[in-house]
CSV table of C-alpha atoms in Angstrom, one decimal:
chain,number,residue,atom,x,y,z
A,2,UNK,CA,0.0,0.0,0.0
A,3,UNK,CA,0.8,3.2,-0.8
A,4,UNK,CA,1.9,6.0,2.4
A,5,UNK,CA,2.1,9.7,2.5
A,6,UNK,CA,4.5,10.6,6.1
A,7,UNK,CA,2.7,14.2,6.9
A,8,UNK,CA,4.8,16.7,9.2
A,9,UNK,CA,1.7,18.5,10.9
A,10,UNK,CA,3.7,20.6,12.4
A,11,UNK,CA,4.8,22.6,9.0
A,12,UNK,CA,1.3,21.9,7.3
A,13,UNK,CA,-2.3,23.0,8.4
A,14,UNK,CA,-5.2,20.7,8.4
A,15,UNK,CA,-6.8,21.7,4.5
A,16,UNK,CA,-3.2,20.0,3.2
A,17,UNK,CA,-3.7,17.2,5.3
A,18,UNK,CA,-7.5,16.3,3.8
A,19,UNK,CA,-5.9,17.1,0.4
A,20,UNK,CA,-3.2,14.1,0.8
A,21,UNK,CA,-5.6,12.0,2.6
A,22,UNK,CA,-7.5,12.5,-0.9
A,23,UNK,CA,-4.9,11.8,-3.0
A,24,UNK,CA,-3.9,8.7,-1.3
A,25,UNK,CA,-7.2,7.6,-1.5
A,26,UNK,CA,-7.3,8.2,-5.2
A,27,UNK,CA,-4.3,6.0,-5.5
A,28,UNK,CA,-5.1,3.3,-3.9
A,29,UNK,CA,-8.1,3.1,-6.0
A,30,UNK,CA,-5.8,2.8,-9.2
A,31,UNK,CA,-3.9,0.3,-7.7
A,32,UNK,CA,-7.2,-2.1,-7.3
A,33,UNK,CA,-8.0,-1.2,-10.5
A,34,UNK,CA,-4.7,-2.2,-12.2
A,35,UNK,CA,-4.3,-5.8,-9.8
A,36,UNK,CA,-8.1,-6.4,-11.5
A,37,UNK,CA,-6.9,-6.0,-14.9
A,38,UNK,CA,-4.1,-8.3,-14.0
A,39,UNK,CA,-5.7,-10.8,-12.8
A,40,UNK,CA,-8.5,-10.4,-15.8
A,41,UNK,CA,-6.1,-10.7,-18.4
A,42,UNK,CA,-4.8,-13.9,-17.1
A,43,UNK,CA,-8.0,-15.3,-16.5
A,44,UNK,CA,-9.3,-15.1,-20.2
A,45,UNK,CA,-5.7,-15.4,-21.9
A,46,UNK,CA,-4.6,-19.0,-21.2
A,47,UNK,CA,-8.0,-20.7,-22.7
A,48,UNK,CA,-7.3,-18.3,-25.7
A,49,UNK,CA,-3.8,-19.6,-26.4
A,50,UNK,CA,-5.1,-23.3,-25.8
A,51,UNK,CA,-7.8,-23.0,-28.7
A,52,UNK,CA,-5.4,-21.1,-30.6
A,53,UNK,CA,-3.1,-23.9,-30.7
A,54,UNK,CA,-5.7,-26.5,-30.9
A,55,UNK,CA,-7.1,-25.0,-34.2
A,56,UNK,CA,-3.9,-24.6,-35.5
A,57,UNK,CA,-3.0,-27.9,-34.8
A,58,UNK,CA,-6.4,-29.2,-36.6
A,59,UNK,CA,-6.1,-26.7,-39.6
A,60,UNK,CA,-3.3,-28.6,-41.1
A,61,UNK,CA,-5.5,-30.9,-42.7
A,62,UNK,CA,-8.8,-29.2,-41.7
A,63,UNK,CA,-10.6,-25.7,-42.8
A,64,UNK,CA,-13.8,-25.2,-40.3
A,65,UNK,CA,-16.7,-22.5,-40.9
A,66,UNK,CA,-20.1,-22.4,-40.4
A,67,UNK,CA,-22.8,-20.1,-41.4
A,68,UNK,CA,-21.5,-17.2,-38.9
A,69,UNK,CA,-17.7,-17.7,-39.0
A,70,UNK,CA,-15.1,-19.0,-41.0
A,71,UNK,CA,-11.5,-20.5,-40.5
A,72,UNK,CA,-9.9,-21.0,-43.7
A,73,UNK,CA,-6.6,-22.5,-44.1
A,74,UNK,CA,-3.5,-20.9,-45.9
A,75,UNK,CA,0.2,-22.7,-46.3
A,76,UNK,CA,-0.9,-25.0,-43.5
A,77,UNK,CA,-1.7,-22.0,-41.4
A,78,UNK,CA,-5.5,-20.8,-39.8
A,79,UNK,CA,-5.7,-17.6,-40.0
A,80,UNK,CA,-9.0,-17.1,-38.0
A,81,UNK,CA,-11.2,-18.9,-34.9
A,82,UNK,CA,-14.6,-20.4,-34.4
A,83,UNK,CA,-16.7,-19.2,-31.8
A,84,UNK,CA,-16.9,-21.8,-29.2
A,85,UNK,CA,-20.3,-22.2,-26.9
A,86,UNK,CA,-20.3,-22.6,-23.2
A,87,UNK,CA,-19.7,-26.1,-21.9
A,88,UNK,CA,-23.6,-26.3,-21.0
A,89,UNK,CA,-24.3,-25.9,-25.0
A,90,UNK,CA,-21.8,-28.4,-25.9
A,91,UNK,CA,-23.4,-30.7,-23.5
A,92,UNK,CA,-27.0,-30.2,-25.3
A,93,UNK,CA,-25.9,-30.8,-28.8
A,94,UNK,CA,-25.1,-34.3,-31.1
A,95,UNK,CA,-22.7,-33.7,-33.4
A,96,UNK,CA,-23.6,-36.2,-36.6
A,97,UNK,CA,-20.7,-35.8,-39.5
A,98,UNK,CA,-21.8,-36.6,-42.7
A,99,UNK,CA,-20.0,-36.1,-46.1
A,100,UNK,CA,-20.6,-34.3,-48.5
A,101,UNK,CA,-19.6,-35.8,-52.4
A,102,UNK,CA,-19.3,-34.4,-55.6
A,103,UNK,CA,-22.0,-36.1,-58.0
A,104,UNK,CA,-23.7,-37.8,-54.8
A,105,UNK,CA,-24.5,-34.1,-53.0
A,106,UNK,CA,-28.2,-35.4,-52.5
A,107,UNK,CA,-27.2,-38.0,-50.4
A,108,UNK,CA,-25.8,-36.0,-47.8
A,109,UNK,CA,-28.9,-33.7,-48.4
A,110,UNK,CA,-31.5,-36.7,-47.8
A,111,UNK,CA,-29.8,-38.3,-44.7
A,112,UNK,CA,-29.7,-34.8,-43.3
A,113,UNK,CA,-33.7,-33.8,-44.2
A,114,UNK,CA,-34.4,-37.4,-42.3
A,115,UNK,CA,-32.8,-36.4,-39.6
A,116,UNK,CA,-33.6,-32.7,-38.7
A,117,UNK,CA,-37.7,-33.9,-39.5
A,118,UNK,CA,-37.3,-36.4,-36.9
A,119,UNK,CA,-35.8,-35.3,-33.8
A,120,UNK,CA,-36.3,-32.4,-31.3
A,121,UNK,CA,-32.8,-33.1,-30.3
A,122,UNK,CA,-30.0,-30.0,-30.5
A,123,UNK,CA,-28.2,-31.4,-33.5
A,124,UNK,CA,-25.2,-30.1,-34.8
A,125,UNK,CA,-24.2,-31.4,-38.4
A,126,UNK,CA,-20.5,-31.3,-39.6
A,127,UNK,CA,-20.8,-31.5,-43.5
A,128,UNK,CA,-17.7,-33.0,-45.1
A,129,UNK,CA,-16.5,-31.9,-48.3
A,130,UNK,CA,-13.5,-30.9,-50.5
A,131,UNK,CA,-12.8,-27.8,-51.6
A,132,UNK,CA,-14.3,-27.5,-55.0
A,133,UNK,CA,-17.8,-29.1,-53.5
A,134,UNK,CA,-18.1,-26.6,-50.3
A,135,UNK,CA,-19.7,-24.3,-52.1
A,136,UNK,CA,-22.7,-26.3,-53.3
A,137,UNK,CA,-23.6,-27.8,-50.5
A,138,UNK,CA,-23.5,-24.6,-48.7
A,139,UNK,CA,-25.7,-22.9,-51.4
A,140,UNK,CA,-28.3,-25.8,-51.4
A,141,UNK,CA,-28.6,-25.6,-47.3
A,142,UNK,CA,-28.8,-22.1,-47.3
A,143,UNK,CA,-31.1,-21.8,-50.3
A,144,UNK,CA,-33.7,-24.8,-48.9
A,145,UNK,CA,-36.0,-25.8,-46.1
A,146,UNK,CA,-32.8,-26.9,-44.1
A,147,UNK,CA,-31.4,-23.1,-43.8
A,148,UNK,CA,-32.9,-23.6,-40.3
A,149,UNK,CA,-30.7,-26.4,-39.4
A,150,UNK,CA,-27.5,-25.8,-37.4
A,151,UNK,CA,-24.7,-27.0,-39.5
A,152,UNK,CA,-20.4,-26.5,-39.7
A,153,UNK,CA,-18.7,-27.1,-43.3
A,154,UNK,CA,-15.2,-28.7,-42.8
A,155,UNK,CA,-12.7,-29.1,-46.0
A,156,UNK,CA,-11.3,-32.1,-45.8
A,157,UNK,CA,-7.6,-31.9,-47.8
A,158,UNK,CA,-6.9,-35.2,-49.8
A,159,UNK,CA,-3.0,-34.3,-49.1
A,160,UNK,CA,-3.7,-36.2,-46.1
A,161,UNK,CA,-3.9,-39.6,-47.9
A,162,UNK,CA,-0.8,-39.4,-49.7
A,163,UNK,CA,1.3,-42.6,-50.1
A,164,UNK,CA,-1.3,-44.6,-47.8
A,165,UNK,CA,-4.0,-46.0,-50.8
A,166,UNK,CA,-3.8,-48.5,-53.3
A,167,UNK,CA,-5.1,-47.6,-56.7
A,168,UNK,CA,-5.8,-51.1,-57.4
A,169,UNK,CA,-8.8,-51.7,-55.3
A,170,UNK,CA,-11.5,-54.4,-56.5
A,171,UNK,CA,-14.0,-51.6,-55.7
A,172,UNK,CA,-12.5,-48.2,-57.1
A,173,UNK,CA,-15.5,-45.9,-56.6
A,174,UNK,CA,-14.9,-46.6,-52.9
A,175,UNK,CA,-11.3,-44.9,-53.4
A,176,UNK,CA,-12.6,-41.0,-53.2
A,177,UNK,CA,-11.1,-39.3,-50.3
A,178,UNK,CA,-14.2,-38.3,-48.5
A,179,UNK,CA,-14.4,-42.5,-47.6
A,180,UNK,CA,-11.3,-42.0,-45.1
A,181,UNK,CA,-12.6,-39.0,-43.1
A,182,UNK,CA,-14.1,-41.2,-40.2
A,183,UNK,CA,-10.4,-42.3,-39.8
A,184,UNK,CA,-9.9,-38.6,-39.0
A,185,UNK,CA,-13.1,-38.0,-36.6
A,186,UNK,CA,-11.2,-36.1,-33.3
A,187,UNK,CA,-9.3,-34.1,-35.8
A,188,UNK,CA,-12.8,-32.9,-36.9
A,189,UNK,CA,-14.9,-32.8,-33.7
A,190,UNK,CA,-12.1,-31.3,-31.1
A,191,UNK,CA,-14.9,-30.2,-28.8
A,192,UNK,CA,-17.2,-33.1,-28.3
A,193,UNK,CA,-17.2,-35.9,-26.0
A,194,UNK,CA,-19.3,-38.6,-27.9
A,195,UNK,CA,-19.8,-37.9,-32.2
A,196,UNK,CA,-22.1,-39.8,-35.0
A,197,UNK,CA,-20.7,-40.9,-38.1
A,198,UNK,CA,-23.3,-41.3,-40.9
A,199,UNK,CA,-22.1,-42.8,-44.5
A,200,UNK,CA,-24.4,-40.3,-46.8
A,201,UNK,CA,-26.0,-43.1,-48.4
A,202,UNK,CA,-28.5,-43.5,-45.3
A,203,UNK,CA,-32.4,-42.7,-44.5
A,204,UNK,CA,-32.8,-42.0,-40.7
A,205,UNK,CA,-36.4,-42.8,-39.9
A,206,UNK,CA,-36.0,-42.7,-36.0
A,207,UNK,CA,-34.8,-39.9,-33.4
A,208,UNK,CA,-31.1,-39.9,-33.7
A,209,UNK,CA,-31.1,-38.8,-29.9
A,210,UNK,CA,-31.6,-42.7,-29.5
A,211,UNK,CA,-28.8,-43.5,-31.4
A,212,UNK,CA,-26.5,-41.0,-29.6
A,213,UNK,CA,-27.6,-42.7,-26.6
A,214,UNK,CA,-26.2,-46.0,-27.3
A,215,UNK,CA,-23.6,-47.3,-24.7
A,216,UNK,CA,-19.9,-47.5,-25.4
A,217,UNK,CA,-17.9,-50.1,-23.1
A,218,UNK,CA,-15.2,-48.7,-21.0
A,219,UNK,CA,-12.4,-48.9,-23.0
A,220,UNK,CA,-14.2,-48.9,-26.4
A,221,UNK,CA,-13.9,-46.0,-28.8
A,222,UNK,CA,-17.0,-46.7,-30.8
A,223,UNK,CA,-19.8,-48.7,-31.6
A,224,UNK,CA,-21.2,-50.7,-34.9
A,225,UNK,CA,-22.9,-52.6,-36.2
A,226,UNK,CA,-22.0,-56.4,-36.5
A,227,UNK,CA,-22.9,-58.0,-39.9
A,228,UNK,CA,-24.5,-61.2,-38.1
A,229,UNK,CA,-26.3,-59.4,-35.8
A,230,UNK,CA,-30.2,-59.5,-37.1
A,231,UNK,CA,-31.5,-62.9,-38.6
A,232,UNK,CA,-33.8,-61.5,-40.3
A,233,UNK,CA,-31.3,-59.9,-42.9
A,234,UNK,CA,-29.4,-63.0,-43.3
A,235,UNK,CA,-31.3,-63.8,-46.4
A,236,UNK,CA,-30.7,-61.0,-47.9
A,237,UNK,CA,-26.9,-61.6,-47.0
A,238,UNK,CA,-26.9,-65.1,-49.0
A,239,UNK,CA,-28.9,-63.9,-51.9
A,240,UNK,CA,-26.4,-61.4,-52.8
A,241,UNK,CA,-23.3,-62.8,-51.8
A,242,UNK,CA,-22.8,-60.2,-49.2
A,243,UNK,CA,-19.6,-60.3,-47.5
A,244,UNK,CA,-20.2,-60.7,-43.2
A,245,UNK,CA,-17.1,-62.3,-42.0
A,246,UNK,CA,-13.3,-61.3,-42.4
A,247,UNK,CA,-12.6,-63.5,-44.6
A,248,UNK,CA,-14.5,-61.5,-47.3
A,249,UNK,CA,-12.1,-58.3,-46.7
A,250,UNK,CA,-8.8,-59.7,-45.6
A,251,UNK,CA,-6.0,-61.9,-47.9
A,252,UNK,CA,-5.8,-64.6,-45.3
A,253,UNK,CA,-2.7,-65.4,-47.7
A,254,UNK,CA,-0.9,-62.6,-46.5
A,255,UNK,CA,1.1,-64.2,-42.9
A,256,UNK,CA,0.7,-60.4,-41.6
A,257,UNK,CA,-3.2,-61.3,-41.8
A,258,UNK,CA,-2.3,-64.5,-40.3
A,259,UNK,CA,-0.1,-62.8,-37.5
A,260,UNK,CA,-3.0,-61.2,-36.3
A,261,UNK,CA,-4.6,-64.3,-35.2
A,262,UNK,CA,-8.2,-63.7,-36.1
A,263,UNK,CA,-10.2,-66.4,-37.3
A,264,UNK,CA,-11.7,-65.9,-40.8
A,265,UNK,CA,-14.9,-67.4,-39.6
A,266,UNK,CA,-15.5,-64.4,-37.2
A,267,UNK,CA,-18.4,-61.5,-37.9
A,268,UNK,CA,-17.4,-58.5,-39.8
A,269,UNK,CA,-19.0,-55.1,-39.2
A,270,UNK,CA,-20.3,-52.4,-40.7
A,271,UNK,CA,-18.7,-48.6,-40.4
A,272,UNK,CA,-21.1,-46.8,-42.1
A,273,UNK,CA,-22.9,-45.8,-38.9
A,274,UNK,CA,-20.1,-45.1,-36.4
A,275,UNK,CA,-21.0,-44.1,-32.5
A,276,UNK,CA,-17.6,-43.0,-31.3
A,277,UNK,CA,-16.2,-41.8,-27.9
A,278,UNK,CA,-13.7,-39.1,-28.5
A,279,UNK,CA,-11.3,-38.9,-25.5
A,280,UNK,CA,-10.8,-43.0,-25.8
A,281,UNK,CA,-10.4,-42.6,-29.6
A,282,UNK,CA,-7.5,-40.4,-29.2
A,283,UNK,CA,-6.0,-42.2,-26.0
A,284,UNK,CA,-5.5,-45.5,-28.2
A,285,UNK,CA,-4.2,-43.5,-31.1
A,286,UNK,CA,-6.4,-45.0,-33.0
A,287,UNK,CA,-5.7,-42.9,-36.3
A,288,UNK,CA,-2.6,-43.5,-35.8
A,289,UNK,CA,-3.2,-47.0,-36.1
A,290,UNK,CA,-5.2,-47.1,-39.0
A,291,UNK,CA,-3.2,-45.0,-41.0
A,292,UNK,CA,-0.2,-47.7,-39.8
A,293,UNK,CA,-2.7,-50.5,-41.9
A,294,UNK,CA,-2.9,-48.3,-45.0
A,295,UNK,CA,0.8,-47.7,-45.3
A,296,UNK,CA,1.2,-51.6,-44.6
A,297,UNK,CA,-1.3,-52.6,-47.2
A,298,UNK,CA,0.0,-50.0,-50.0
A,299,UNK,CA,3.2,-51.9,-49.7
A,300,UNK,CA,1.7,-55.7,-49.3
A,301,UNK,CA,-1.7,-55.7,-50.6
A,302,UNK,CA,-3.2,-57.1,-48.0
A,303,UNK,CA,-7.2,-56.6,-48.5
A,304,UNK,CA,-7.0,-54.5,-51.6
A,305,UNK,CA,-8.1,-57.2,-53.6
A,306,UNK,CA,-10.6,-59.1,-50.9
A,307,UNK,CA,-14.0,-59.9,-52.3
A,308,UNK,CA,-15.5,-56.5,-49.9
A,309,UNK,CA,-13.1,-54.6,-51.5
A,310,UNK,CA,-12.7,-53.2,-48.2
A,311,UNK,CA,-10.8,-50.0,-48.5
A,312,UNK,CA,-12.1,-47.9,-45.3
A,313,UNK,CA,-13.5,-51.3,-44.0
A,314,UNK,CA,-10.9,-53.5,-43.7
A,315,UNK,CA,-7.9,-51.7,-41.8
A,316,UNK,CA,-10.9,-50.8,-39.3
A,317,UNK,CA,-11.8,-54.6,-39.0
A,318,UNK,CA,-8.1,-55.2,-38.0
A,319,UNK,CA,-8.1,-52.3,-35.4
A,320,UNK,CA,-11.2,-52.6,-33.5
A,321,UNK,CA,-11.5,-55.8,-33.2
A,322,UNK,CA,-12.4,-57.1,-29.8
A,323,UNK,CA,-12.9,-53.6,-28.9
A,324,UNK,CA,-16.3,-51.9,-29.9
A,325,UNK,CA,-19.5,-52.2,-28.4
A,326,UNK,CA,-22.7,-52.7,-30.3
A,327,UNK,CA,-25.5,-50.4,-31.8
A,328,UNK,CA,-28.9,-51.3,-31.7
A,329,UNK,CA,-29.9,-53.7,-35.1
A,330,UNK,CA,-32.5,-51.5,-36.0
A,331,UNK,CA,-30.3,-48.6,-36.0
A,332,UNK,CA,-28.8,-49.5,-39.3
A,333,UNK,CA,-30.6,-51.7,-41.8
A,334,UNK,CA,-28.4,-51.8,-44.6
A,335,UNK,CA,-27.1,-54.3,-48.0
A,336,UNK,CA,-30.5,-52.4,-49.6
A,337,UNK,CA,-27.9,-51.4,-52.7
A,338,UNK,CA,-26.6,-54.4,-53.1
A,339,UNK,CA,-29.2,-55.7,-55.3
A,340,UNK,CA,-31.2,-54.0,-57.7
A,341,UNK,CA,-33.9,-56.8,-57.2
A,342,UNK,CA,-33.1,-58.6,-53.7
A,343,UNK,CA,-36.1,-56.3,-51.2
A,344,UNK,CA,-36.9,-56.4,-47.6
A,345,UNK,CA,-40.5,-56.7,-46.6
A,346,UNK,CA,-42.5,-53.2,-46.0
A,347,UNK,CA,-43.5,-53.4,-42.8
A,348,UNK,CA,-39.6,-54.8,-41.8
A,349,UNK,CA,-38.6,-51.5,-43.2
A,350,UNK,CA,-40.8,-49.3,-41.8
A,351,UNK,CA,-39.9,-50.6,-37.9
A,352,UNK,CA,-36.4,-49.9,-38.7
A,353,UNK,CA,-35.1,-46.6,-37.3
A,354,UNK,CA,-31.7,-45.9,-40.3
A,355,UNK,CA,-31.8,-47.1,-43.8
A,356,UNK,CA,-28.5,-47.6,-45.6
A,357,UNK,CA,-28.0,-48.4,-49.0
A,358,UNK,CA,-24.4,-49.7,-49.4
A,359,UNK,CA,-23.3,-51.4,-52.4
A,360,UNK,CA,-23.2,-50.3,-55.9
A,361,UNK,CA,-27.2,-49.7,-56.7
A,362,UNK,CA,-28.2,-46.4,-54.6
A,363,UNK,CA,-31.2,-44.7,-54.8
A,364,UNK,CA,-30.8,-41.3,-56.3
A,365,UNK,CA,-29.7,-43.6,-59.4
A,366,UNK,CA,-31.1,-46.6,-61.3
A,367,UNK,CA,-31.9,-49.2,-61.1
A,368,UNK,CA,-32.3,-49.6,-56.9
A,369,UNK,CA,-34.8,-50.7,-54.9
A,370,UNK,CA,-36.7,-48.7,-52.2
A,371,UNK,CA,-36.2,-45.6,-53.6
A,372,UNK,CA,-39.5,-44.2,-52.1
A,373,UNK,CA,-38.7,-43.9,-48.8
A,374,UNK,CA,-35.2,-42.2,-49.7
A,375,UNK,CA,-36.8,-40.0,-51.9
A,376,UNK,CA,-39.5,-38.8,-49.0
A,377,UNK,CA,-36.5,-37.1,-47.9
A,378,UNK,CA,-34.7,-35.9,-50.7
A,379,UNK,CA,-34.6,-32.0,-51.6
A,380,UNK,CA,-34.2,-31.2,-55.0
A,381,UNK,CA,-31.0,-29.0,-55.5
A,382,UNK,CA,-31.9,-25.3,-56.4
A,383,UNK,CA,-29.3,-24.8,-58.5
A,384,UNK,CA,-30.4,-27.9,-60.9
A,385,UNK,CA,-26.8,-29.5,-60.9
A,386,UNK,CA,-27.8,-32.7,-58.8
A,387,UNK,CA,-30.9,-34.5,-60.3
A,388,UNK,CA,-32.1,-38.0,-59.8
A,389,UNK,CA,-32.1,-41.0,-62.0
A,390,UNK,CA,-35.0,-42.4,-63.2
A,391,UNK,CA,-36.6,-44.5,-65.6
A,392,UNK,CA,-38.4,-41.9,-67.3
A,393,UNK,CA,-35.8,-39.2,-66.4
């Protein structure tokens, strides 16, 4: 504290009120200026943390939404997202979905189905590369769904480099966008538990119950195993869909061997992904599938599987033994495997998430089904997507 010595012998009393009120003024500055302080630090530290947390995510990542915009140059952000209070971040479900060039109404669909059936706080991430960002944005913005709450994030192919074989059985399933659930915590930074959607999907139920589904301690996500509802198991065997490992691993490869997993066992299906976050990124688990890519450019070890199992496979290998289950009803799928195999109505209208993998989808033809995707499906305003149809 601050002092003034008076002499009252030398001074009368007016001086002495007169220091008394300076000394008071003083002492007022120097609250002031320990509150500034102590301000500064206060809100400083959690800006440098998201600082380097964006910067650390905008080397392969470019985040915006409809009120702000990080964009990526050289490697470097340049800007910052606005980030809610923890209470908000609590209420939402982040649901990442991609977003395609020359399959954009897929992502559109799978998004309408879900935003029309839910009361849930739902935050979509829509994946995309750079030359598709802008459509997708346009045909949100320009459509019923302008109401929904929604993030864009570029996802830069660079990423991929030297860790895919161009010789795949299945090339269409080469396209970058196919590897961004290997990339999930990069993407979501802020959330806790995230939803992985492929695009080719319906979602008929509240997604809140799919959010809800319980991950294992120690388990970094949830699927859906191949074997797990007998009542698509003829489906399976009329279309010579692959459901065990053998169907997406070279069991002649002895580093498939090594691994000691019987061909026999259950495959699943990572086109509906539940994931925890905080486990994902404590069992490196990128790091371990990007470990299988690099390992299979350089051996070929499921390249060439019956699945062509590009994403699939090296996800079989990492999580196996080590992901709970999602409900069966949460994800119905083989329905574009066939342009002629069909599940009964009323099956599909119990089940909560349609997904069409395999070759025959419904915005094209022939598929099957293609009335309950297309109860969903928003026609693009700029006329660039359309659908394909008999009479089209």
């Amino acid at each position: 504290m601050l002092r003034f010595t008076i002499d009252h012998s030398s001074h009368p009393t007016g001086h002495m009120a007169l220091l008394k009120k300076v000394n008071q003024i003083l002492l007022l500055l120097l609250v002031l200026t320990v509150c500034a302080i102590l301000y500064n630090k206060v809100h400083q530290v959690p800006l440098a943390l998201r600082n380097e947390t964006v910067q650390s995510t905008c080397k392969w990542f470019c985040i915006s939404s409809s009120s702000s915009c990080v964009p990526c140059k050289m490697g470097m952000c340049i800007g910052c997202v606005d980030l809610e209070s923890p209470e908000e971040m609590e209420e939402e479900i982040p649901v990442v979905i991609c977003a395609a060039a020359g399959r954009m109404g897929a992502a559109v669909a799978a998004i309408s189905s879900i935003y029309s059936n839910t009361e849930a706080n739902v935050l979509f991430y829509i994946i995309g590369l750079k030359t598709t960002i802008p459509h997708i944005r346009k045909w949100i913005e320009n459509s019923k769904l302008k109401e929904i709450k929604f993030k864009v994030v570029e996802f830069n192919p660079m990423v991929l480099k030297g860790k895919i074989r161009q010789d795949a059985s299945r090339p269409e399933l080469l396209q970058p966008l196919n590897f961004v659930r290997f990339y999930l915590p990069l993407l979501i930074q802020k959330h806790e538990k995230v939803i992985y959607l492929d695009d080719d999907v319906i979602v008929q139920g509240d997604i809140q119950e799919l959010y809800n589904t319980k991950l294992a301690p120690g388990h970094a996500a949830a699927f859906s195993d191949d074997c797990d509802l007998p009542s698509t198991h003829e489906m399976v065997r009329s279309v010579g869909m692959q459901n065990t490992y053998m169907g997406f691993l070279d069991y002649r490869k002895q580093a498939i061997r090594d691994l000691g997993i019987s061909p026999s066992t259950c495959s699943f299906n990572p086109g509906v992904i539940v994931g925890n976050m905080t486990e994902w990124k404590h069992q490196r688990i990128t790091k371990q599938l990007e470990k299988w890519m690099q390992r299979n450019v350089e051996e070929n070890l499921y390249s060439s599987t019956l699945g062509g199992g590009v994403a699939t496979s090296p996800m079989l290998i990492v999580f196996h033994g080590k992901y709970s289950s999602i409900n069966p009803m949460w994800h119905i799928r083989h329905l574009g495997w066939s342009p002629d195999a069909r599940y009964s109505e009323q099956f599909l209208q119990e089940a909560k998430l349609l997904h069409w993998n395999g070759r025959y989808k419904p915005w094209d033809y022939p598929s099957v089904h293609t009335d309950l995707w297309e109860n969903w499906f928003i026609p693009d305003p700029s006329g660039k997507f359309k659908l394909t149809r008999p009479d089209s």
